[in-house]
Tab-separated table of C-alpha atoms in Angstrom:
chain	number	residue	atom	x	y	z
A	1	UNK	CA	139.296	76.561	108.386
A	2	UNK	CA	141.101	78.895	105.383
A	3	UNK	CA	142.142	82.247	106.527
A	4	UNK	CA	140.881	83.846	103.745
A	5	UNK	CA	137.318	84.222	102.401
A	6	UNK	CA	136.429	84.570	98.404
A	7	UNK	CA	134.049	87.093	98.062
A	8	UNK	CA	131.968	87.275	94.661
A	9	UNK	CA	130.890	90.867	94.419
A	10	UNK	CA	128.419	92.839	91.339
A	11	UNK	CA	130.428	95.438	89.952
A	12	UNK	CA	128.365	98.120	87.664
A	13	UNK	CA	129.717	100.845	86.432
A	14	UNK	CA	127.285	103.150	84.199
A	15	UNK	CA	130.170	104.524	82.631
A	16	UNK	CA	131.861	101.591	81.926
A	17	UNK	CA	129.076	98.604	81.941
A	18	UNK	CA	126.393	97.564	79.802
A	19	UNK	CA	125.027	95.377	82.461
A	20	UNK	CA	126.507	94.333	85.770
A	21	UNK	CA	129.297	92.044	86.008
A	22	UNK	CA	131.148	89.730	89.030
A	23	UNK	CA	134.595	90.513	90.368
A	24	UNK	CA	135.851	88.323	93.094
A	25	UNK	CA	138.265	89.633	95.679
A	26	UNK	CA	139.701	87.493	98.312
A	27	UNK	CA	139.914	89.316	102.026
A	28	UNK	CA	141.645	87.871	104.971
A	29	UNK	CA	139.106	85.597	107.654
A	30	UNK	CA	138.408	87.077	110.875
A	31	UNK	CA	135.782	84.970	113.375
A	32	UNK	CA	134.675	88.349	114.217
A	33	UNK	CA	134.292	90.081	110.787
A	34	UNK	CA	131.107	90.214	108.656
A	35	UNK	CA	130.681	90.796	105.288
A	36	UNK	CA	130.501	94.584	106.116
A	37	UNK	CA	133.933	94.414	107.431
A	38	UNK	CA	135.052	92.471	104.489
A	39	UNK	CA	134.128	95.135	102.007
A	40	UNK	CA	136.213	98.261	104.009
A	41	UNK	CA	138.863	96.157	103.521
A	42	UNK	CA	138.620	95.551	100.357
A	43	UNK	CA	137.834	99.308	99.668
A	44	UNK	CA	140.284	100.114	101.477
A	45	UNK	CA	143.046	97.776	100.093
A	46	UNK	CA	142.136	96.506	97.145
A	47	UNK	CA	139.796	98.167	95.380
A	48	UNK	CA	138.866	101.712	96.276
A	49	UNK	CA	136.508	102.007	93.196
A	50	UNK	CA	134.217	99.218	95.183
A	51	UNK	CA	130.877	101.622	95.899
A	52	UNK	CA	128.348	100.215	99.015
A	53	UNK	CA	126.164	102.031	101.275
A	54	UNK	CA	126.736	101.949	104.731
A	55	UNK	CA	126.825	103.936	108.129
A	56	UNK	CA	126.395	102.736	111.536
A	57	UNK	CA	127.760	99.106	111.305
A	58	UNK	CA	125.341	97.844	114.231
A	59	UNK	CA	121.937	97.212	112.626
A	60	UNK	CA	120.000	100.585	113.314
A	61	UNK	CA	120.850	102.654	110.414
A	62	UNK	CA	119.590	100.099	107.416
A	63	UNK	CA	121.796	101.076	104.904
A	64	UNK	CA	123.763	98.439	104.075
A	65	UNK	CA	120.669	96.020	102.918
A	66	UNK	CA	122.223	94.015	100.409
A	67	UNK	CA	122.000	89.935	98.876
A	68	UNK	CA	124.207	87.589	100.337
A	69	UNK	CA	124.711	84.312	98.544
A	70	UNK	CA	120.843	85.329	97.218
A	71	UNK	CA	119.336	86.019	100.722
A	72	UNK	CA	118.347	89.975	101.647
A	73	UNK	CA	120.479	90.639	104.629
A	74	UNK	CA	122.178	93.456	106.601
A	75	UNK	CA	125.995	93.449	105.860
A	76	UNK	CA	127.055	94.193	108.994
A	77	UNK	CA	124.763	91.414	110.352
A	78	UNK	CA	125.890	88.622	108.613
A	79	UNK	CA	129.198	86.804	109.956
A	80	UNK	CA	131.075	85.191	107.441
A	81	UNK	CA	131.769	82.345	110.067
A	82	UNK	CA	128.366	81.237	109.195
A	83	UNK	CA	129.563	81.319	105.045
A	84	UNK	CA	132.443	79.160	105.965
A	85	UNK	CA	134.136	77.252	102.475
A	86	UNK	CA	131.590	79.218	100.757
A	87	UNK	CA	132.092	81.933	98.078
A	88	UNK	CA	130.262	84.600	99.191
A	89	UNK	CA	127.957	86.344	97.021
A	90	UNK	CA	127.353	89.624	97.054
A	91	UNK	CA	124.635	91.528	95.029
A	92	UNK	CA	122.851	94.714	95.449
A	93	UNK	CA	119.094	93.966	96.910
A	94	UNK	CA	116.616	92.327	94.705
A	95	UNK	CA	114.105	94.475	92.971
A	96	UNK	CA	115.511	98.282	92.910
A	97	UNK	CA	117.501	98.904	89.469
A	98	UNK	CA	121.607	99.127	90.582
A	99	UNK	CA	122.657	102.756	90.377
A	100	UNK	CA	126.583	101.441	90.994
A	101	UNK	CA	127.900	98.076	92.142
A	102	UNK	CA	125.339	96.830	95.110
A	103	UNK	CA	123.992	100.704	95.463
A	104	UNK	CA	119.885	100.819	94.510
A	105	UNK	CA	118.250	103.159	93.383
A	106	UNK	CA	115.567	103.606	96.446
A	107	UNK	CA	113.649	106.879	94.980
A	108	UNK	CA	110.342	104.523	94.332
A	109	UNK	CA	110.245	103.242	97.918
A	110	UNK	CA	110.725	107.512	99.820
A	111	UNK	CA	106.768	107.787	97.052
A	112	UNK	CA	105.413	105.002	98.952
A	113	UNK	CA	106.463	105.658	102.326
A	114	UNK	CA	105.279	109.397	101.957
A	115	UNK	CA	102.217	108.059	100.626
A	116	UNK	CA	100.600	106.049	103.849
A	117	UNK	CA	101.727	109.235	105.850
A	118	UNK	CA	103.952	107.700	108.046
A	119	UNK	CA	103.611	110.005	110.993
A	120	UNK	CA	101.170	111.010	113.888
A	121	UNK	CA	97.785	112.738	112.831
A	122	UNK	CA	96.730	113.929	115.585
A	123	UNK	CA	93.321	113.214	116.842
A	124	UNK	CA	92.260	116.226	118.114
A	125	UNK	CA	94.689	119.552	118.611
A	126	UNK	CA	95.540	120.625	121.776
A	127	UNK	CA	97.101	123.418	123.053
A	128	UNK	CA	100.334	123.487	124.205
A	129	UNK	CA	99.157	124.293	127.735
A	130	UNK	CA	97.233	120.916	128.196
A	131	UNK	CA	100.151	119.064	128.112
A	132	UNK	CA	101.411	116.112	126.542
A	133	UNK	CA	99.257	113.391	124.424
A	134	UNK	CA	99.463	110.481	126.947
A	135	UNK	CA	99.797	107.230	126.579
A	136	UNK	CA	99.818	104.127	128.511
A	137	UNK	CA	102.400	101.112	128.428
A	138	UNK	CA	99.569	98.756	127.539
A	139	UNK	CA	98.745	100.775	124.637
A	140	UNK	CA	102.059	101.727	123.660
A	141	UNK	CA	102.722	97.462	123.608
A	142	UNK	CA	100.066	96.862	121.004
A	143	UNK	CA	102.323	98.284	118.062
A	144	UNK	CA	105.661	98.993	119.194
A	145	UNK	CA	107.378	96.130	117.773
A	146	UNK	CA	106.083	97.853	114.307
A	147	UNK	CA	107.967	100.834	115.454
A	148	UNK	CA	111.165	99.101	115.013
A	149	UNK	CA	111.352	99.340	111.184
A	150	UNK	CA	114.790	100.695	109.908
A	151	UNK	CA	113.592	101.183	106.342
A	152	UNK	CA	116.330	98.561	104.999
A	153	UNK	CA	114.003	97.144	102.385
A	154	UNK	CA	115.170	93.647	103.172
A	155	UNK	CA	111.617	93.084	103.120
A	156	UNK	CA	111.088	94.360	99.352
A	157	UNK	CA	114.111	92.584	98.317
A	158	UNK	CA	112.459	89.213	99.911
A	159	UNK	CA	108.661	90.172	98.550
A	160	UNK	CA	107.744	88.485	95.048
A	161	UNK	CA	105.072	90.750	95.089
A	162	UNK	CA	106.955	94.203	95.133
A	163	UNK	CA	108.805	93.046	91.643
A	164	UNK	CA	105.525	91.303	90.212
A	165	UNK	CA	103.737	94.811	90.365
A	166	UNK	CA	106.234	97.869	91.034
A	167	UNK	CA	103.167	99.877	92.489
A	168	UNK	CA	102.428	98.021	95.284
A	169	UNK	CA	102.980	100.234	98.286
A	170	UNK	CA	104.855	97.104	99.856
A	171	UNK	CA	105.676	95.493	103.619
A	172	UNK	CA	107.687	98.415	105.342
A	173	UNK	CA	104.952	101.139	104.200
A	174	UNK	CA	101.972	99.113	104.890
A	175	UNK	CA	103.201	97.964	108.236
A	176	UNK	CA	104.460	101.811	109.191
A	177	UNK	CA	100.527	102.575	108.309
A	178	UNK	CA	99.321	99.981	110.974
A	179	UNK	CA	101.660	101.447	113.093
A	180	UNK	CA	100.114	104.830	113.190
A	181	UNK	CA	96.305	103.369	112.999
A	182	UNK	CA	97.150	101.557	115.995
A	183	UNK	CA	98.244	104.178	117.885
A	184	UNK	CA	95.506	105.621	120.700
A	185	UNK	CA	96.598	109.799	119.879
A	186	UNK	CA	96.023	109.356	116.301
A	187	UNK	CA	93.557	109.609	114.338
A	188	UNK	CA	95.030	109.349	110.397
A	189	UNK	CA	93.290	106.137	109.419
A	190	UNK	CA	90.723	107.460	107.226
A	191	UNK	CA	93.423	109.788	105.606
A	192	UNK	CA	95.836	106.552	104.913
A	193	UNK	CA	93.222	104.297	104.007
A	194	UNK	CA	92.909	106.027	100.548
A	195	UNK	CA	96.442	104.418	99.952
A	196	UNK	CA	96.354	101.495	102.059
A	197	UNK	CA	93.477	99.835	101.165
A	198	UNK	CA	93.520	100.887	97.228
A	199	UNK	CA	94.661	98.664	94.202
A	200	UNK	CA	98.134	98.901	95.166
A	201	UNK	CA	98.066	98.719	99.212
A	202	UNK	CA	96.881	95.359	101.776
A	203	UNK	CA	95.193	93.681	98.778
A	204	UNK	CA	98.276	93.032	96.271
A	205	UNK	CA	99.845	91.303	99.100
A	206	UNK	CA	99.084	87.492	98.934
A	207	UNK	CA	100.903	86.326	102.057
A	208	UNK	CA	103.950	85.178	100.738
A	209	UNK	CA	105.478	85.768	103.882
A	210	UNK	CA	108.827	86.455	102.795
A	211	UNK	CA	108.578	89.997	104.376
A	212	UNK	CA	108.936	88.430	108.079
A	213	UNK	CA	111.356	85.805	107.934
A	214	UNK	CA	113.988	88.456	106.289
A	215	UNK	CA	113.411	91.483	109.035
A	216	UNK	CA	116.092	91.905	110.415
A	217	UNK	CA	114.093	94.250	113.356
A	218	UNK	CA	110.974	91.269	113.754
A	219	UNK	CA	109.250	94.168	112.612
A	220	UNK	CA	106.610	91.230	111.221
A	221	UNK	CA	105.263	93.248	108.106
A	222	UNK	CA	103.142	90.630	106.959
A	223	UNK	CA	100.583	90.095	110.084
A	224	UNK	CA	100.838	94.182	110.308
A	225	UNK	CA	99.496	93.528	106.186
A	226	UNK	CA	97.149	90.826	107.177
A	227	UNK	CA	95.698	92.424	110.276
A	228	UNK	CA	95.160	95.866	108.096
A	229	UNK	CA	93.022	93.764	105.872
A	230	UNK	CA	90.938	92.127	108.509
A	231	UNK	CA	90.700	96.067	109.803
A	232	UNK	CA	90.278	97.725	106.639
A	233	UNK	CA	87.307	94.681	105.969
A	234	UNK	CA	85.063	95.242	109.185
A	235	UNK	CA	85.617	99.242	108.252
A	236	UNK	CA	83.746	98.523	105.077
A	237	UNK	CA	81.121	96.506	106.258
A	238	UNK	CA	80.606	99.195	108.745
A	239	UNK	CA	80.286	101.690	106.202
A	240	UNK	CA	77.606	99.580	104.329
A	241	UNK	CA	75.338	99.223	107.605
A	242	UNK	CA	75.583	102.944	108.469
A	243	UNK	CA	75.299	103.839	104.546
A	244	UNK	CA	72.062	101.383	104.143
A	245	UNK	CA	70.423	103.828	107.320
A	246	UNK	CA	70.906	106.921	106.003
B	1	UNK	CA	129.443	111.897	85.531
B	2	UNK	CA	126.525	110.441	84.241
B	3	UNK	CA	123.795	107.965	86.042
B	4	UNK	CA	122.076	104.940	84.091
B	5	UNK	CA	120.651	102.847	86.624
B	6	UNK	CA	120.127	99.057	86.008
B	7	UNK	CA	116.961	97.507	85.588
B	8	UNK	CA	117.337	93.735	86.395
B	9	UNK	CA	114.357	91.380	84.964
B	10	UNK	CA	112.543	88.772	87.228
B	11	UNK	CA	113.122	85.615	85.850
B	12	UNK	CA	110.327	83.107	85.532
B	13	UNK	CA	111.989	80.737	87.235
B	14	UNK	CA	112.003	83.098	90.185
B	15	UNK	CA	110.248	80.931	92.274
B	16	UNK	CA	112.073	77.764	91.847
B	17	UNK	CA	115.086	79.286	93.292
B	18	UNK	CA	114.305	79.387	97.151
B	19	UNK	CA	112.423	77.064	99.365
B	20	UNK	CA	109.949	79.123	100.937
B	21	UNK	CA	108.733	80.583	97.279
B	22	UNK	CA	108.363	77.103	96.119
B	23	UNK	CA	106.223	76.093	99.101
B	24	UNK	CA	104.466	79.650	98.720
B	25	UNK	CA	103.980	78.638	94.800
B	26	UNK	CA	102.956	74.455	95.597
B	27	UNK	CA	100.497	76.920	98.373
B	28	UNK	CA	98.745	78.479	95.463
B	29	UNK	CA	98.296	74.958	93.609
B	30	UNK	CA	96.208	73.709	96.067
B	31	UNK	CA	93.616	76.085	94.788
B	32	UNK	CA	93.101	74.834	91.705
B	33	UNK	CA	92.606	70.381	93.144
B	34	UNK	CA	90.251	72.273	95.734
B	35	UNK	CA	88.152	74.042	92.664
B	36	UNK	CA	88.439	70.553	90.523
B	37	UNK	CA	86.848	68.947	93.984
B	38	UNK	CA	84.324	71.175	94.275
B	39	UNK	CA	83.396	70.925	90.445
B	40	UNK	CA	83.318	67.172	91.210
B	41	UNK	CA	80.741	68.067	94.311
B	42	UNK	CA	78.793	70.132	91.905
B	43	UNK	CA	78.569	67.227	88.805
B	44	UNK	CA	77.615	64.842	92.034
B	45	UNK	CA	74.456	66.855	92.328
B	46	UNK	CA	73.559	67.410	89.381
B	47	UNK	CA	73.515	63.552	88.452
B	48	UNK	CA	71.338	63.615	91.470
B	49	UNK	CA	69.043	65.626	90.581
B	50	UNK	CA	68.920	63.441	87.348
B	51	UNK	CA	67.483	60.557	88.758
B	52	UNK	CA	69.058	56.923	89.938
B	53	UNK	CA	70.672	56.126	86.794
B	54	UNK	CA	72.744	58.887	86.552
B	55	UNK	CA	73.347	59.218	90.391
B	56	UNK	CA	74.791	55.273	90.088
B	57	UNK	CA	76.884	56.382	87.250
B	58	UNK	CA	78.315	59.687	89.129
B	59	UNK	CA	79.179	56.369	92.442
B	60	UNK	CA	80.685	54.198	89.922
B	61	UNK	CA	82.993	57.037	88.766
B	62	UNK	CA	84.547	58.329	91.966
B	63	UNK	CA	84.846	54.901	93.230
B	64	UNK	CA	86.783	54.070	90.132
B	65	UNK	CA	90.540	53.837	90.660
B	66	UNK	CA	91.309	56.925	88.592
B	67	UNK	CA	88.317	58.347	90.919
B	68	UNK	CA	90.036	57.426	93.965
B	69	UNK	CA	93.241	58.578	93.069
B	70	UNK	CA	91.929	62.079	92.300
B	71	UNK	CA	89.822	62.118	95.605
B	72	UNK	CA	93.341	60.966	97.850
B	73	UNK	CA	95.641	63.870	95.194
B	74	UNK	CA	92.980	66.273	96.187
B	75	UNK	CA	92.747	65.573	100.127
B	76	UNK	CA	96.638	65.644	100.334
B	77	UNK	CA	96.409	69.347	98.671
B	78	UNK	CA	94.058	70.408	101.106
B	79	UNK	CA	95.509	68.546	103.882
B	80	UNK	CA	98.762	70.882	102.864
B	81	UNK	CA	96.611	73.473	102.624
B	82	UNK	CA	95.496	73.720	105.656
B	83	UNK	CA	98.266	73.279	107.639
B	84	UNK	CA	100.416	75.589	106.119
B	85	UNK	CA	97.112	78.033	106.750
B	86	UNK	CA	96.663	76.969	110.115
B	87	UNK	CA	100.825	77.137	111.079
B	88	UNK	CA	100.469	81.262	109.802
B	89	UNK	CA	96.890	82.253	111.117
B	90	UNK	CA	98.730	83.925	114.386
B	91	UNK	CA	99.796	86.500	111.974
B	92	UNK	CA	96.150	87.366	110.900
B	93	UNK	CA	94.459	86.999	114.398
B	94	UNK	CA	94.511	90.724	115.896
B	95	UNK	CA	94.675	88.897	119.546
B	96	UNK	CA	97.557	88.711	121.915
B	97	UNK	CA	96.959	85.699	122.213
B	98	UNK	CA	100.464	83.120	122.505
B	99	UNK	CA	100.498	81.929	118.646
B	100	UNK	CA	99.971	77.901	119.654
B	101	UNK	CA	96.534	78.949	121.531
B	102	UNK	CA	95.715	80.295	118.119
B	103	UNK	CA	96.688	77.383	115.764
B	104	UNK	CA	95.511	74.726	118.638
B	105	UNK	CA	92.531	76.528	118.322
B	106	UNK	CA	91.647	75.923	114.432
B	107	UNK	CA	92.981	72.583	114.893
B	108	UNK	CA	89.998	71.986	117.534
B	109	UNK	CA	87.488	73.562	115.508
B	110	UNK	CA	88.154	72.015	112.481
B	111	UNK	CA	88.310	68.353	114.705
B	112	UNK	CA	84.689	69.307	115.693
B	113	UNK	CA	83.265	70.061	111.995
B	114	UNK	CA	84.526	67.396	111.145
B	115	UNK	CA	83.063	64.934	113.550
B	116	UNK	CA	79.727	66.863	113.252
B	117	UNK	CA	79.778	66.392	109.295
B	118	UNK	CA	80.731	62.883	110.010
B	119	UNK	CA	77.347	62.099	112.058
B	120	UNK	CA	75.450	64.429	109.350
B	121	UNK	CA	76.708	62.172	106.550
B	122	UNK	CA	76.608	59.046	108.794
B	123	UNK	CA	72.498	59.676	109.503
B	124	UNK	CA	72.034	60.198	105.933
B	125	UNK	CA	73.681	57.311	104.962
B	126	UNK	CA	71.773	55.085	107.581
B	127	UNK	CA	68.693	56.925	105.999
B	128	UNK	CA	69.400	55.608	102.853
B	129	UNK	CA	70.068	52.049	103.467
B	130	UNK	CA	66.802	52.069	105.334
């Protein structure tokens, strides 16, 4: 095993680039280091003009989404024991235009994710003297694992989709949207479907997949996707009966 | 200082260059042997509904070698088809149910059409000869 790793990084400068270029750097090997910990070194060694998004260096603040050797990944999560005699290559997430080096530009992705109203609508209001909205574990089990989403948009690097038609609201929205229609105090659905189940919501997704196998949370955006269109389906069919009634 | 971002263009080769888009885009394929099978379904009964001459024209062609061929290219696309359908349908089944329940499941349903479309085609076959 070397003790050093080669590291094959996008530089873009705006100032200085026409279009990104590579600039490899080599950083010393640690068993324990990941590529996270490979780029503070080199930022703070080498190359202090080296620009990358990062914050809590555990996997909970999803900043530091970024392609390694062309896979969407969390820096700090990926060990560069498992890129031994590699190059590593590092390029900013598929799919957002580079504002510097592997920094995207994420201003498209904050429209969507307003869009599906990512937050509790609540069913009915209550005043504050009838106490909390309650909730039991049961109920609390049927979308919690969608509550797990750190907005790193691994999944919209990993989704052909999201690049094929920039509108589409994409895998972190969409499954943040099931998350809410799920839960038992709210009562948003009818308000989200407008987004959700329009031309650029559930139906531009064609089950690629991708989405899943790159979360880094097993948030599972694409059965939260594929259950939404099941959902959204019977909701229309619904509509029909009680429209053909009236 | 000022801010261009880049705009990077999707190659066409895009999905070529990982495994799981390849199988996603082979996936896709399968649609178009299952529509050339079902046009072949379609020109069966219409040469039926032609009379014998045509309807022993329509047999000699799909028991042809090139008709064979096309039948087994087609079967293995669905065959792909659906097991790559089947191996994902946990994600689309709202159930908590464990995800081999739910693919066991399809597998046993689609055992019994089968068998039942077997006896169908077997009575009408018997029918026939008789």
């Amino acid at each position: 095993m070397s003790d050093t790793v080669l590291l094959s990084i996008t530089r873009y400068d705006p100032e200085k680039h026409s279009e990104p270029v590579f600039q490899s750097y080599t950083v010393p090997y640690h068993e324990d280091w990941v590529v996270l910990d490979a780029l503070n070194y080199i930022k703070d060694n080498l190359d202090g003009t080296l620009t990358f998004r990062w914050s809590c260096h555990m996997a909970v603040c999803g900043s530091c989404g970024m392609m390694i050797n062309g896979e969407p990944k969390l820096s700090c999560n990926a060990f560069l024991r498992d890129y031994q005699d590699k190059t590593i290559k590092v390029e900013p997430l598929d799919g957002f235009p580079i504002e510097r080096d592997v920094v995207v530009v994420i201003d498209s992705f904050m429209v969507k994710l307003a869009s599906v109203k990512p937050y509790l609508i609540a069913k009915e209001e209550r005043a504050l003297s009838e106490g909390e909205y309650l909730q039991t574990p049961a109920q609390l089990a049927v979308f919690k694992h969608y509550t797990q989403c750190i907005n790193c948009l691994l999944c919209y690097a990993a989704c052909p989709q999201t690049k094929l038609n920039e509108d589409f609201i994409g895998p972190a929205a969409l499954a943040l949207a099931h998350r809410y229609n799920l839960d038992t105090r709210d009562g948003g659905k009818k308000a989200r479907a407008e987004t959700v189940t329009s031309n650029e919501g559930i139906w531009e997704c064609t089950f690629v997949g991708a989405c899943s196998q790159v979360c880094p949370k097993h948030v599972d955006p694409a059965a939260a996707i594929q259950q939404t269109k099941i959902s959204a389906s019977v909701d229309w069919f619904k509509s029909l009966l009680q429209g053909n009634r009236s | 200082m000022s801010r261009r971002p880049f705009i990077r263009k999707m190659r066409r080769s895009w999905w070529l260059r990982r495994r799981r888009t390849l199988f996603y885009m082979m996936r896709e394929l399968t649609s178009l042997f299952i529509g050339l099978y079902s046009a072949l379904l379609a020109l069966g009964l219409v040469q039926l509904a032609r009379g014998s001459q045509a309807w022993d024209s329509f047999i000699a062609l799909i028991t042809s070698r090139g008709g064979v061929i096309f039948q087994l290219l087609c079967f293995a696309f669905a065959l792909f088809h659906s097991v790559t359908w089947f191996a994902v349908t946990p994600k689309a089944v709202p159930l908590s149910a464990p995800a081999k329940a739910v693919i066991g499941a399809h597998y046993a349903v689609w055992a019994v059409i089968s068998v039942v479309v077997l006896l169908l085609a077997g009575r009408f076959v018997d029918g026939s000869i008789q």
